[in-house]
Amino acid sequence: MAEHQRHAEISGGGFAGLTAATALARMGWSVRVHERAPELRTEGAGIVVWNNSLQVIDKLGATHDLMSRSMTPPAYETRMNNVIQSQETLDGISWRTMTRSHLFETLLCAAREAGVQVLAGSEVAGATPDGKISFTNGDTAEADLIIGADGVGSAVRDSLEIPLKRERSRDGITRFLVPRRKAELQALEPDTEWDNVIDFWNLDPRVLRVLYTPANEDELYIALMSPAADADGSRVPIDLDLWTAVFPQLAPVLADAAKTPGKYYGYQTTRLESWTDGKVALIGDAAHAMCPALAQGAGAAMQNAWTLAVAATAAGAAEMPEALKEWERLERPFTDRVQDRSQQYADTRAMSQGNQFVGDSIETALYNPTDPNRHTVKA
């Protein structure tokens, strides 16, 4: 008799859900992904992907697609009042910048090629520890594994009544994807390397920040940060006069941002008492939303999605609840630490000092979740 093919149901068709789905499918599972939105797409503008994510993407067989419309900038440059504090070349750290849509399309293609069934307009209402998933249309299904990858407002998490703590920071961010306009920027400031990621800070007399991130040859991701209490700084559409007065060298791309729809997002950190309950596991923002200071929200989601798939595949059906608890025990400390560091950077605005990608702050960026010996204690 043929061996029973194990089945997974996943709530959420974002980076975490698609990564987990593809990994499971490539390991022999049948997988359905449920995305409540009527269309399969991602929100946001640009993203930085570090080594921990790149290792997972390679295991999913998607590296070639990812590289096609992404880049590795020459350096991460930090400025305070337009005075350069540091230019970090990040030697020894693999990283890429890209649009969020490019990363999403790469993962969606990988999922479909692996045989994952991805359903749009399919809204999950909740799940039970014994492996039952329910939908808002009244349907139900059973699975050997259920994954809640359904964001900060996770229906799966809330249906399990897992205690959580949510903390908000004083700052927030509005993200835009605009044309590079490299020649125009070069004309305004010829000595600047406009292929760098440039972190423009201004703390006095007003806290405003622009994170300038080239996503590819044609598109630029810019993130505008201000305190939530600053009505003009957090306004959308942006106050063009305000932002260009502080960052005049960015006038061409700020003018584009002023014409682009956007939304201000306050920084927040979510910590759960547990990521698992029976046959249900939570990943991504549903489990561990974090401030974007170290650009590891998606990275932690993808590394946990991969390691979850490995742990679940190695477990027998009766062993699943304990296997998920052990997965959390081994992997959660890495995410807890990057959450803490990201929140500390956000609370203190210490990134403005430059030279941030050193020491403990790059632990997650250097982590390889696909290394089977990663938890082995070295003598």
PDB file of C-alpha atoms in Angstrom, residues 11 36 124-129 133 146-166 268-277 280-289:
ATOM      1  CA  SER A  11      -3.561  30.420   6.618  1.00  0.00           C
ATOM      2  CA  ARG A  36      -8.230  35.943   2.466  1.00  0.00           C
ATOM      3  CA  VAL A 124      -9.696  31.159   7.667  1.00  0.00           C
ATOM      4  CA  ALA A 125     -11.816  31.613  10.782  1.00  0.00           C
ATOM      5  CA  GLY A 126      -9.748  29.520  13.182  1.00  0.00           C
ATOM      6  CA  ALA A 127      -8.137  26.202  14.022  1.00  0.00           C
ATOM      7  CA  THR A 128      -8.128  23.617  16.794  1.00  0.00           C
ATOM      8  CA  PRO A 129      -5.149  21.823  18.344  1.00  0.00           C
ATOM      9  CA  ILE A 133      -9.311  24.287  10.342  1.00  0.00           C
ATOM     10  CA  ILE A 146      -1.937  23.690  10.400  1.00  0.00           C
ATOM     11  CA  ILE A 147       0.170  26.829  10.093  1.00  0.00           C
ATOM     12  CA  GLY A 148      -1.010  30.303  11.037  1.00  0.00           C
ATOM     13  CA  ALA A 149       0.950  32.737   8.875  1.00  0.00           C
ATOM     14  CA  ASP A 150      -1.884  35.249   8.767  1.00  0.00           C
ATOM     15  CA  GLY A 151      -0.272  38.404  10.093  1.00  0.00           C
ATOM     16  CA  VAL A 152      -0.575  40.568  13.179  1.00  0.00           C
ATOM     17  CA  GLY A 153      -4.352  40.075  13.296  1.00  0.00           C
ATOM     18  CA  SER A 154      -4.038  36.292  13.003  1.00  0.00           C
ATOM     19  CA  ALA A 155      -7.385  34.490  13.151  1.00  0.00           C
ATOM     20  CA  VAL A 156      -5.610  31.196  13.784  1.00  0.00           C
ATOM     21  CA  ARG A 157      -3.710  32.590  16.780  1.00  0.00           C
ATOM     22  CA  ASP A 158      -6.729  34.335  18.236  1.00  0.00           C
ATOM     23  CA  SER A 159      -8.934  31.247  17.883  1.00  0.00           C
ATOM     24  CA  LEU A 160      -6.442  29.330  20.038  1.00  0.00           C
ATOM     25  CA  GLU A 161      -6.544  32.108  22.664  1.00  0.00           C
ATOM     26  CA  ILE A 162      -2.757  32.130  23.001  1.00  0.00           C
ATOM     27  CA  PRO A 163      -1.748  34.958  25.361  1.00  0.00           C
ATOM     28  CA  LEU A 164       0.298  37.694  23.750  1.00  0.00           C
ATOM     29  CA  LYS A 165       1.995  40.964  24.568  1.00  0.00           C
ATOM     30  CA  ARG A 166       2.019  43.786  22.045  1.00  0.00           C
ATOM     31  CA  GLN A 268       5.230  47.309  17.036  1.00  0.00           C
ATOM     32  CA  THR A 269       6.529  44.112  18.619  1.00  0.00           C
ATOM     33  CA  THR A 270       4.343  41.065  19.308  1.00  0.00           C
ATOM     34  CA  ARG A 271       5.437  38.306  21.675  1.00  0.00           C
ATOM     35  CA  LEU A 272       3.401  35.147  22.278  1.00  0.00           C
ATOM     36  CA  GLU A 273       3.386  32.847  25.277  1.00  0.00           C
ATOM     37  CA  SER A 274       3.706  29.954  22.810  1.00  0.00           C
ATOM     38  CA  TRP A 275       4.055  29.541  19.051  1.00  0.00           C
ATOM     39  CA  THR A 276       2.392  26.121  18.993  1.00  0.00           C
ATOM     40  CA  ASP A 277      -0.695  24.312  20.235  1.00  0.00           C
ATOM     41  CA  VAL A 280      -0.927  24.096  14.991  1.00  0.00           C
ATOM     42  CA  ALA A 281       2.133  26.343  14.631  1.00  0.00           C
ATOM     43  CA  LEU A 282       2.380  30.115  14.184  1.00  0.00           C
ATOM     44  CA  ILE A 283       5.038  31.934  12.169  1.00  0.00           C
ATOM     45  CA  GLY A 284       5.720  35.411  10.822  1.00  0.00           C
ATOM     46  CA  ASP A 285       3.884  38.445  12.154  1.00  0.00           C
ATOM     47  CA  ALA A 286       1.220  36.177  13.647  1.00  0.00           C
ATOM     48  CA  ALA A 287       3.878  34.951  16.097  1.00  0.00           C
ATOM     49  CA  HIS A 288       6.683  37.483  16.213  1.00  0.00           C
ATOM     50  CA  ALA A 289       6.008  40.867  14.598  1.00  0.00           C
TER      51      ALA A 289
END
